[in-house]
Amino acid sequence: MRAAGMPEGKSILGSLTHGQEVIVEDGVAKMPDRQAFAGSVATADRLVRNMYQVAGQPLTDAVRMMTLTPATLMGVDHRKGKIAPGYDADIIIFDKNIHVKHTFVQGKKSSDSNMKQMKKDLLDIRIYDTREQMGLAAAQDAARCIHELLGTQKEINILFAAAPSQNEFLAALTQHPIDWSRIHALHMDEYIGLREEDEQRFGNYLKKQIFDKVNLKSVHYLFRENAAPEEICRRYSNILERYPIDIVFMGIGENGHIAFNDPHVALFNDPVPVKIVDLDETCRQQQINDGCFRTLEEVPLQAVTLTIPTLMKARRIFCIVPAATKANAVAATVQGEITPECPASILRTHKAATLYCDQESAEQIKGFTIY
């Protein structure tokens, strides 16, 4: 990674949800018109080095300025900012030249040092050695974003995807100390034609993986027993008006779909927030590949899905995509044209979206500078 900590090109300085759009050139953040500097892009370890090596301040003072002081200002100094019993075991170990050597998050060694990072248009892309490392890193970033938003508003609304690709991420997310009682949970897509008790229903997956494990303010499922699909769409459109999406946790399908917006039904300017869709064969085959169904005949032909403009209205998007079966879709998302033929490519236009991959899903990305 670059010493300055931010890639060359377009980026966001400060908060991912409320930050300033900038252009980073030669390690300096400038306003988009290049008429003024926007601010520093120095990383925390670099600032500690400068205070100690350049300003001549005691190392203990420099470290305290970077740890306990901001923790106190943020009101979390009861659990962060120092090494003591009862405090979060979030620790950075420097080498003798004050460069980051090891990072521990909640007492577990992080492998972020092996993370590769790149940017395409506005989309931040992060690649990890394994899907476990990917899930842990995405959960850590997501928890940080949730804390940030809860610091500025009373409640937030999060949209969840349901798929095996989310397993590691959701498992890690439930381990973070998040005030779930201030969070409303929303549901991204659902099959038409399954029964309430069918384990293949996405709502049942989310219930098992996360909704039953945390104390949410409210949960809003797409499925309603005996409800017509048109009624489901109308009802959920009203729910989305009441709970506008702050954060999206999502994946990408083997055909490049996001939610159940397959290429043949994907519209970047869809006029409705929720709609009924026919599932293409690639999408239906993926459900077999994921182990959700045994045969193609068992996979429903239709689903209800939130549309692409609905997803893109979110203030922050975390897209978690592991496995070699997604390599073609990830390459098309990152390298191809921004087109409904690869619905996920629209993520490159969102000002605060991050794509998390493992080595297998990112294996076909070529031609971009990794920093």
GROMACS .gro file of C-alpha atoms in nm:
model
  371
    1MET     CA    1   0.000   0.000   0.000
    2ARG     CA    2   0.112   0.358  -0.056
    3ALA     CA    3   0.274   0.533   0.236
    4ALA     CA    4   0.028   0.819   0.198
    5GLY     CA    5  -0.256   0.572   0.247
    6MET     CA    6  -0.479   0.686  -0.041
    7PRO     CA    7  -0.467   0.592  -0.410
    8GLU     CA    8  -0.391   0.830  -0.691
    9GLY     CA    9  -0.708   0.952  -0.862
   10LYS     CA   10  -1.057   1.028  -0.738
   11SER     CA   11  -1.126   0.952  -0.375
   12ILE     CA   12  -1.313   1.074  -0.067
   13LEU     CA   13  -1.139   1.259   0.215
   14GLY     CA   14  -1.281   1.218   0.565
   15SER     CA   15  -1.605   1.035   0.640
   16LEU     CA   16  -1.710   0.788   0.369
   17THR     CA   17  -2.068   0.905   0.405
   18HIS     CA   18  -2.016   1.280   0.448
   19GLY     CA   19  -1.664   1.333   0.317
   20GLN     CA   20  -1.522   1.568   0.055
   21GLU     CA   21  -1.463   1.438  -0.299
   22VAL     CA   22  -1.099   1.498  -0.390
   23ILE     CA   23  -0.832   1.412  -0.644
   24VAL     CA   24  -0.512   1.260  -0.505
   25GLU     CA   25  -0.203   1.340  -0.713
   26ASP     CA   26   0.158   1.285  -0.611
   27GLY     CA   27   0.044   1.192  -0.261
   28VAL     CA   28  -0.149   1.517  -0.213
   29ALA     CA   29  -0.529   1.555  -0.189
   30LYS     CA   30  -0.660   1.842  -0.401
   31MET     CA   31  -1.006   1.984  -0.462
   32PRO     CA   32  -1.168   1.844  -0.782
   33ASP     CA   33  -1.088   2.166  -0.973
   34ARG     CA   34  -0.724   2.140  -0.858
   35GLN     CA   35  -0.733   2.502  -0.737
   36ALA     CA   36  -0.663   2.424  -0.371
   37PHE     CA   37  -0.532   2.157  -0.137
   38ALA     CA   38  -0.809   1.957   0.030
   39GLY     CA   39  -0.617   1.828   0.330
   40SER     CA   40  -0.371   1.569   0.453
   41VAL     CA   41  -0.371   1.209   0.333
   42ALA     CA   42  -0.109   1.094   0.584
   43THR     CA   43  -0.177   0.767   0.765
   44ALA     CA   44  -0.175   0.737   1.144
   45ASP     CA   45   0.158   0.554   1.159
   46ARG     CA   46   0.319   0.821   0.941
   47LEU     CA   47   0.194   1.096   1.175
   48VAL     CA   48   0.334   0.912   1.477
   49ARG     CA   49   0.669   0.882   1.299
   50ASN     CA   50   0.671   1.252   1.214
   51MET     CA   51   0.589   1.357   1.572
   52TYR     CA   52   0.871   1.139   1.705
   53GLN     CA   53   1.138   1.160   1.435
   54VAL     CA   54   1.078   1.511   1.296
   55ALA     CA   55   0.912   1.708   1.578
   56GLY     CA   56   1.120   1.537   1.847
   57GLN     CA   57   0.826   1.455   2.076
   58PRO     CA   58   0.846   1.157   2.312
   59LEU     CA   59   0.708   0.843   2.147
   60THR     CA   60   0.468   0.787   2.437
   61ASP     CA   61   0.316   1.132   2.379
   62ALA     CA   62   0.284   1.074   2.006
   63VAL     CA   63   0.110   0.740   2.058
   64ARG     CA   64  -0.124   0.888   2.318
   65MET     CA   65  -0.221   1.167   2.074
   66MET     CA   66  -0.316   0.900   1.818
   67THR     CA   67  -0.499   0.664   2.054
   68LEU     CA   68  -0.635   0.785   2.388
   69THR     CA   69  -0.696   1.146   2.283
   70PRO     CA   70  -0.931   1.067   1.989
   71ALA     CA   71  -1.096   0.788   2.192
   72THR     CA   72  -1.174   1.043   2.463
   73LEU     CA   73  -1.309   1.296   2.212
   74MET     CA   74  -1.534   1.027   2.061
   75GLY     CA   75  -1.658   0.912   2.401
   76VAL     CA   76  -1.525   0.556   2.371
   77ASP     CA   77  -1.227   0.590   2.607
   78HIS     CA   78  -1.395   0.344   2.843
   79ARG     CA   79  -1.305   0.063   2.603
   80LYS     CA   80  -1.052   0.200   2.353
   81GLY     CA   81  -0.733   0.405   2.359
   82LYS     CA   82  -0.513   0.201   2.590
   83ILE     CA   83  -0.409  -0.152   2.680
   84ALA     CA   84  -0.587  -0.250   3.001
   85PRO     CA   85  -0.824  -0.520   3.134
   86GLY     CA   86  -1.175  -0.476   2.993
   87TYR     CA   87  -1.059  -0.273   2.692
   88ASP     CA   88  -1.090  -0.386   2.330
   89ALA     CA   89  -0.783  -0.584   2.226
   90ASP     CA   90  -0.719  -0.367   1.918
   91ILE     CA   91  -0.341  -0.336   1.901
   92ILE     CA   92  -0.085  -0.220   1.645
   93ILE     CA   93   0.277  -0.331   1.680
   94PHE     CA   94   0.545  -0.111   1.522
   95ASP     CA   95   0.894  -0.214   1.416
   96LYS     CA   96   1.196  -0.013   1.536
   97ASN     CA   97   1.140   0.242   1.256
   98ILE     CA   98   0.774   0.290   1.358
   99HIS     CA   99   0.628   0.109   1.060
  100VAL     CA  100   0.328  -0.117   1.114
  101LYS     CA  101   0.445  -0.475   1.166
  102HIS     CA  102   0.136  -0.648   1.308
  103THR     CA  103  -0.226  -0.556   1.367
  104PHE     CA  104  -0.459  -0.726   1.614
  105VAL     CA  105  -0.836  -0.672   1.607
  106GLN     CA  106  -1.030  -0.803   1.908
  107GLY     CA  107  -0.725  -1.003   2.003
  108LYS     CA  108  -0.694  -1.175   1.665
  109LYS     CA  109  -0.408  -1.109   1.430
  110SER     CA  110  -0.529  -0.932   1.118
  111SER     CA  111  -0.395  -1.021   0.776
  112ASP     CA  112  -0.467  -0.681   0.625
  113SER     CA  113  -0.094  -0.645   0.554
  114ASN     CA  114  -0.153  -0.900   0.276
  115MET     CA  115  -0.445  -0.704   0.137
  116LYS     CA  116  -0.415  -0.564  -0.214
  117GLN     CA  117  -0.610  -0.255  -0.301
  118MET     CA  118  -0.705  -0.080  -0.623
  119LYS     CA  119  -0.959   0.165  -0.753
  120LYS     CA  120  -1.170   0.175  -1.068
  121ASP     CA  121  -1.365   0.495  -1.119
  122LEU     CA  122  -1.519   0.555  -0.772
  123LEU     CA  123  -1.518   0.190  -0.667
  124ASP     CA  124  -1.268   0.086  -0.401
  125ILE     CA  125  -1.155  -0.277  -0.453
  126ARG     CA  126  -0.985  -0.480  -0.179
  127ILE     CA  127  -0.843  -0.827  -0.233
  128TYR     CA  128  -0.754  -1.072   0.045
  129ASP     CA  129  -0.578  -1.407   0.043
  130THR     CA  130  -0.877  -1.600   0.179
  131ARG     CA  131  -1.250  -1.554   0.211
  132GLU     CA  132  -1.212  -1.568   0.589
  133GLN     CA  133  -0.974  -1.270   0.583
  134MET     CA  134  -1.212  -1.095   0.342
  135GLY     CA  135  -1.509  -1.149   0.572
  136LEU     CA  136  -1.324  -1.029   0.881
  137ALA     CA  137  -1.200  -0.715   0.708
  138ALA     CA  138  -1.539  -0.629   0.559
  139ALA     CA  139  -1.705  -0.677   0.898
  140GLN     CA  140  -1.450  -0.454   1.068
  141ASP     CA  141  -1.507  -0.177   0.811
  142ALA     CA  142  -1.883  -0.221   0.832
  143ALA     CA  143  -1.883  -0.201   1.211
  144ARG     CA  144  -1.676   0.116   1.194
  145CYS     CA  145  -1.925   0.268   0.948
  146ILE     CA  146  -2.220   0.171   1.169
  147HIS     CA  147  -2.058   0.334   1.473
  148GLU     CA  148  -1.992   0.647   1.269
  149LEU     CA  149  -2.353   0.677   1.155
  150LEU     CA  150  -2.494   0.601   1.499
  151GLY     CA  151  -2.280   0.887   1.625
  152THR     CA  152  -2.473   1.132   1.408
  153GLN     CA  153  -2.828   0.992   1.399
  154LYS     CA  154  -3.060   0.815   1.639
  155GLU     CA  155  -3.129   0.508   1.421
  156ILE     CA  156  -3.004   0.364   1.094
  157ASN     CA  157  -3.145   0.130   0.829
  158ILE     CA  158  -2.939  -0.155   0.684
  159LEU     CA  159  -3.025  -0.369   0.380
  160PHE     CA  160  -2.899  -0.729   0.390
  161ALA     CA  161  -2.835  -0.976   0.108
  162ALA     CA  162  -2.881  -1.349   0.163
  163ALA     CA  163  -2.629  -1.586   0.006
  164PRO     CA  164  -2.345  -1.820   0.108
  165SER     CA  165  -2.106  -1.548  -0.009
  166GLN     CA  166  -2.209  -1.351   0.299
  167ASN     CA  167  -2.142  -1.629   0.552
  168GLU     CA  168  -1.799  -1.521   0.677
  169PHE     CA  169  -1.890  -1.154   0.676
  170LEU     CA  170  -2.211  -1.196   0.875
  171ALA     CA  171  -2.048  -1.431   1.125
  172ALA     CA  172  -1.773  -1.177   1.189
  173LEU     CA  173  -2.016  -0.884   1.204
  174THR     CA  174  -2.215  -1.041   1.487
  175GLN     CA  175  -1.899  -1.046   1.699
  176HIS     CA  176  -1.858  -0.668   1.695
  177PRO     CA  177  -1.997  -0.456   1.981
  178ILE     CA  178  -2.270  -0.282   1.780
  179ASP     CA  179  -2.581  -0.119   1.927
  180TRP     CA  180  -2.822  -0.326   1.718
  181SER     CA  181  -3.119  -0.188   1.914
  182ARG     CA  182  -3.089   0.129   1.703
  183ILE     CA  183  -3.085  -0.054   1.368
  184HIS     CA  184  -3.374  -0.143   1.138
  185ALA     CA  185  -3.302  -0.446   0.916
  186LEU     CA  186  -3.427  -0.463   0.557
  187HIS     CA  187  -3.439  -0.756   0.317
  188MET     CA  188  -3.304  -0.735  -0.040
  189ASP     CA  189  -3.485  -1.002  -0.245
  190GLU     CA  190  -3.698  -1.313  -0.215
  191TYR     CA  191  -3.827  -1.602  -0.424
  192ILE     CA  192  -4.188  -1.622  -0.533
  193GLY     CA  193  -4.362  -1.954  -0.471
  194LEU     CA  194  -4.181  -2.093  -0.168
  195ARG     CA  195  -4.352  -2.165   0.162
  196GLU     CA  196  -4.280  -1.976   0.482
  197GLU     CA  197  -4.092  -2.271   0.636
  198ASP     CA  198  -3.877  -2.349   0.329
  199GLU     CA  199  -3.512  -2.321   0.427
  200GLN     CA  200  -3.423  -2.185   0.082
  201ARG     CA  201  -3.610  -1.863   0.149
  202PHE     CA  202  -3.368  -1.575   0.182
  203GLY     CA  203  -3.558  -1.440   0.481
  204ASN     CA  204  -3.498  -1.769   0.665
  205TYR     CA  205  -3.127  -1.752   0.580
  206LEU     CA  206  -3.098  -1.402   0.726
  207LYS     CA  207  -3.300  -1.501   1.031
  208LYS     CA  208  -3.060  -1.786   1.102
  209GLN     CA  209  -2.735  -1.610   1.013
  210ILE     CA  210  -2.787  -1.275   1.186
  211PHE     CA  211  -3.140  -1.153   1.268
  212ASP     CA  212  -3.190  -1.405   1.550
  213LYS     CA  213  -2.840  -1.341   1.686
  214VAL     CA  214  -2.864  -0.966   1.751
  215ASN     CA  215  -3.118  -0.739   1.917
  216LEU     CA  216  -3.246  -0.537   1.620
  217LYS     CA  217  -3.486  -0.246   1.653
  218SER     CA  218  -3.702  -0.401   1.378
  219VAL     CA  219  -3.683  -0.654   1.094
  220HIS     CA  220  -3.878  -0.615   0.771
  221TYR     CA  221  -3.908  -0.925   0.552
  222LEU     CA  222  -4.026  -0.925   0.192
  223PHE     CA  223  -4.216  -1.253   0.233
  224ARG     CA  224  -4.579  -1.253   0.342
  225GLU     CA  225  -4.776  -1.577   0.358
  226ASN     CA  226  -5.043  -1.594   0.081
  227ALA     CA  227  -4.967  -1.238  -0.035
  228ALA     CA  228  -4.970  -1.167  -0.407
  229PRO     CA  229  -4.631  -1.053  -0.544
  230GLU     CA  230  -4.784  -0.719  -0.648
  231GLU     CA  231  -4.900  -0.666  -0.291
  232ILE     CA  232  -4.552  -0.749  -0.160
  233CYS     CA  233  -4.401  -0.486  -0.391
  234ARG     CA  234  -4.648  -0.216  -0.283
  235ARG     CA  235  -4.606  -0.295   0.084
  236TYR     CA  236  -4.228  -0.299   0.072
  237SER     CA  237  -4.212   0.023  -0.129
  238ASN     CA  238  -4.395   0.188   0.160
  239ILE     CA  239  -4.150   0.034   0.409
  240LEU     CA  240  -3.856   0.177   0.213
  241GLU     CA  241  -4.011   0.522   0.227
  242ARG     CA  242  -4.035   0.489   0.603
  243TYR     CA  243  -3.686   0.341   0.640
  244PRO     CA  244  -3.459   0.490   0.369
  245ILE     CA  245  -3.148   0.277   0.329
  246ASP     CA  246  -2.828   0.397   0.496
  247ILE     CA  247  -2.607   0.092   0.439
  248VAL     CA  248  -2.621  -0.201   0.194
  249PHE     CA  249  -2.451  -0.536   0.254
  250MET     CA  250  -2.459  -0.722  -0.078
  251GLY     CA  251  -2.291  -0.964  -0.316
  252ILE     CA  252  -2.264  -1.011  -0.692
  253GLY     CA  253  -2.419  -1.299  -0.884
  254GLU     CA  254  -2.239  -1.521  -1.133
  255ASN     CA  255  -2.414  -1.330  -1.413
  256GLY     CA  256  -2.322  -0.994  -1.258
  257HIS     CA  257  -2.658  -0.938  -1.095
  258ILE     CA  258  -2.706  -0.732  -0.780
  259ALA     CA  259  -3.006  -0.835  -0.573
  260PHE     CA  260  -3.216  -1.026  -0.830
  261ASN     CA  261  -3.159  -0.768  -1.104
  262ASP     CA  262  -3.036  -1.013  -1.369
  263PRO     CA  263  -2.896  -0.860  -1.691
  264HIS     CA  264  -3.217  -0.910  -1.891
  265VAL     CA  265  -3.430  -0.719  -1.636
  266ALA     CA  266  -3.174  -0.476  -1.489
  267LEU     CA  267  -3.249  -0.106  -1.533
  268PHE     CA  268  -3.019   0.166  -1.408
  269ASN     CA  269  -3.313   0.408  -1.416
  270ASP     CA  270  -3.581   0.170  -1.293
  271PRO     CA  271  -3.892   0.376  -1.208
  272VAL     CA  272  -4.006   0.153  -0.920
  273PRO     CA  273  -3.828   0.068  -0.592
  274VAL     CA  274  -3.938  -0.299  -0.582
  275LYS     CA  275  -4.046  -0.524  -0.868
  276ILE     CA  276  -4.128  -0.878  -0.981
  277VAL     CA  277  -3.863  -1.038  -1.203
  278ASP     CA  278  -3.813  -1.353  -1.407
  279LEU     CA  279  -3.485  -1.524  -1.312
  280ASP     CA  280  -3.249  -1.616  -1.594
  281GLU     CA  281  -3.101  -1.964  -1.618
  282THR     CA  282  -2.752  -1.858  -1.505
  283CYS     CA  283  -2.900  -1.709  -1.190
  284ARG     CA  284  -3.110  -2.019  -1.125
  285GLN     CA  285  -2.812  -2.246  -1.185
  286GLN     CA  286  -2.614  -2.045  -0.931
  287GLN     CA  287  -2.868  -2.142  -0.666
  288ILE     CA  288  -2.776  -2.505  -0.734
  289ASN     CA  289  -2.403  -2.423  -0.735
  290ASP     CA  290  -2.451  -2.258  -0.395
  291GLY     CA  291  -2.612  -2.576  -0.260
  292CYS     CA  292  -2.953  -2.417  -0.203
  293PHE     CA  293  -3.142  -2.648  -0.442
  294ARG     CA  294  -3.075  -2.995  -0.584
  295THR     CA  295  -3.211  -2.949  -0.938
  296LEU     CA  296  -3.295  -2.664  -1.173
  297GLU     CA  297  -3.660  -2.765  -1.164
  298GLU     CA  298  -3.672  -2.689  -0.791
  299VAL     CA  299  -3.547  -2.331  -0.834
  300PRO     CA  300  -3.833  -2.077  -0.857
  301LEU     CA  301  -3.881  -1.899  -1.188
  302GLN     CA  302  -3.961  -1.562  -1.032
  303ALA     CA  303  -3.863  -1.340  -0.743
  304VAL     CA  304  -3.932  -1.002  -0.588
  305THR     CA  305  -3.632  -0.769  -0.574
  306LEU     CA  306  -3.532  -0.420  -0.478
  307THR     CA  307  -3.428  -0.238  -0.795
  308ILE     CA  308  -3.089  -0.091  -0.881
  309PRO     CA  309  -3.177   0.275  -0.812
  310THR     CA  310  -3.305   0.168  -0.470
  311LEU     CA  311  -2.971   0.002  -0.390
  312MET     CA  312  -2.772   0.297  -0.524
  313LYS     CA  313  -2.952   0.547  -0.301
  314ALA     CA  314  -2.774   0.398   0.001
  315ARG     CA  315  -2.515   0.619   0.164
  316ARG     CA  316  -2.265   0.331   0.193
  317ILE     CA  317  -2.233   0.000   0.006
  318PHE     CA  318  -2.029  -0.302   0.117
  319CYS     CA  319  -2.012  -0.565  -0.159
  320ILE     CA  320  -1.866  -0.899  -0.044
  321VAL     CA  321  -1.781  -1.142  -0.326
  322PRO     CA  322  -1.566  -1.454  -0.268
  323ALA     CA  323  -1.506  -1.772  -0.476
  324ALA     CA  324  -1.379  -1.863  -0.822
  325THR     CA  325  -1.737  -1.897  -0.952
  326LYS     CA  326  -1.764  -1.518  -0.928
  327ALA     CA  327  -1.435  -1.439  -1.107
  328ASN     CA  328  -1.597  -1.361  -1.444
  329ALA     CA  329  -1.857  -1.136  -1.284
  330VAL     CA  330  -1.598  -0.952  -1.074
  331ALA     CA  331  -1.375  -0.893  -1.377
  332ALA     CA  332  -1.671  -0.761  -1.576
  333THR     CA  333  -1.773  -0.538  -1.286
  334VAL     CA  334  -1.427  -0.387  -1.257
  335GLN     CA  335  -1.294  -0.396  -1.614
  336GLY     CA  336  -1.594  -0.388  -1.845
  337GLU     CA  337  -1.825  -0.111  -1.951
  338ILE     CA  338  -2.078   0.028  -1.708
  339THR     CA  339  -2.383  -0.138  -1.855
  340PRO     CA  340  -2.694  -0.333  -1.747
  341GLU     CA  341  -2.536  -0.632  -1.922
  342CYS     CA  342  -2.327  -0.647  -1.604
  343PRO     CA  343  -2.558  -0.485  -1.347
  344ALA     CA  344  -2.288  -0.474  -1.077
  345SER     CA  345  -2.079  -0.239  -1.293
  346ILE     CA  346  -2.302   0.047  -1.173
  347LEU     CA  347  -2.120   0.024  -0.838
  348ARG     CA  348  -1.832   0.212  -1.002
  349THR     CA  349  -2.049   0.526  -0.999
  350HIS     CA  350  -2.132   0.517  -0.626
  351LYS     CA  351  -1.926   0.759  -0.418
  352ALA     CA  352  -1.894   0.525  -0.117
  353ALA     CA  353  -1.889   0.163  -0.237
  354THR     CA  354  -1.626  -0.099  -0.157
  355LEU     CA  355  -1.585  -0.438  -0.327
  356TYR     CA  356  -1.427  -0.708  -0.107
  357CYS     CA  357  -1.280  -1.012  -0.288
  358ASP     CA  358  -1.067  -1.311  -0.210
  359GLN     CA  359  -0.787  -1.428  -0.439
  360GLU     CA  360  -1.018  -1.664  -0.626
  361SER     CA  361  -1.289  -1.412  -0.711
  362ALA     CA  362  -1.030  -1.152  -0.813
  363GLU     CA  363  -0.812  -1.384  -1.022
  364GLN     CA  364  -0.928  -1.241  -1.358
  365ILE     CA  365  -0.877  -0.872  -1.271
  366LYS     CA  366  -0.589  -0.748  -1.484
  367GLY     CA  367  -0.433  -0.427  -1.600
  368PHE     CA  368  -0.483  -0.212  -1.290
  369THR     CA  369  -0.223  -0.072  -1.053
  370ILE     CA  370  -0.243  -0.232  -0.710
  371TYR     CA  371  -0.134  -0.011  -0.422
   0.00000   0.00000   0.00000
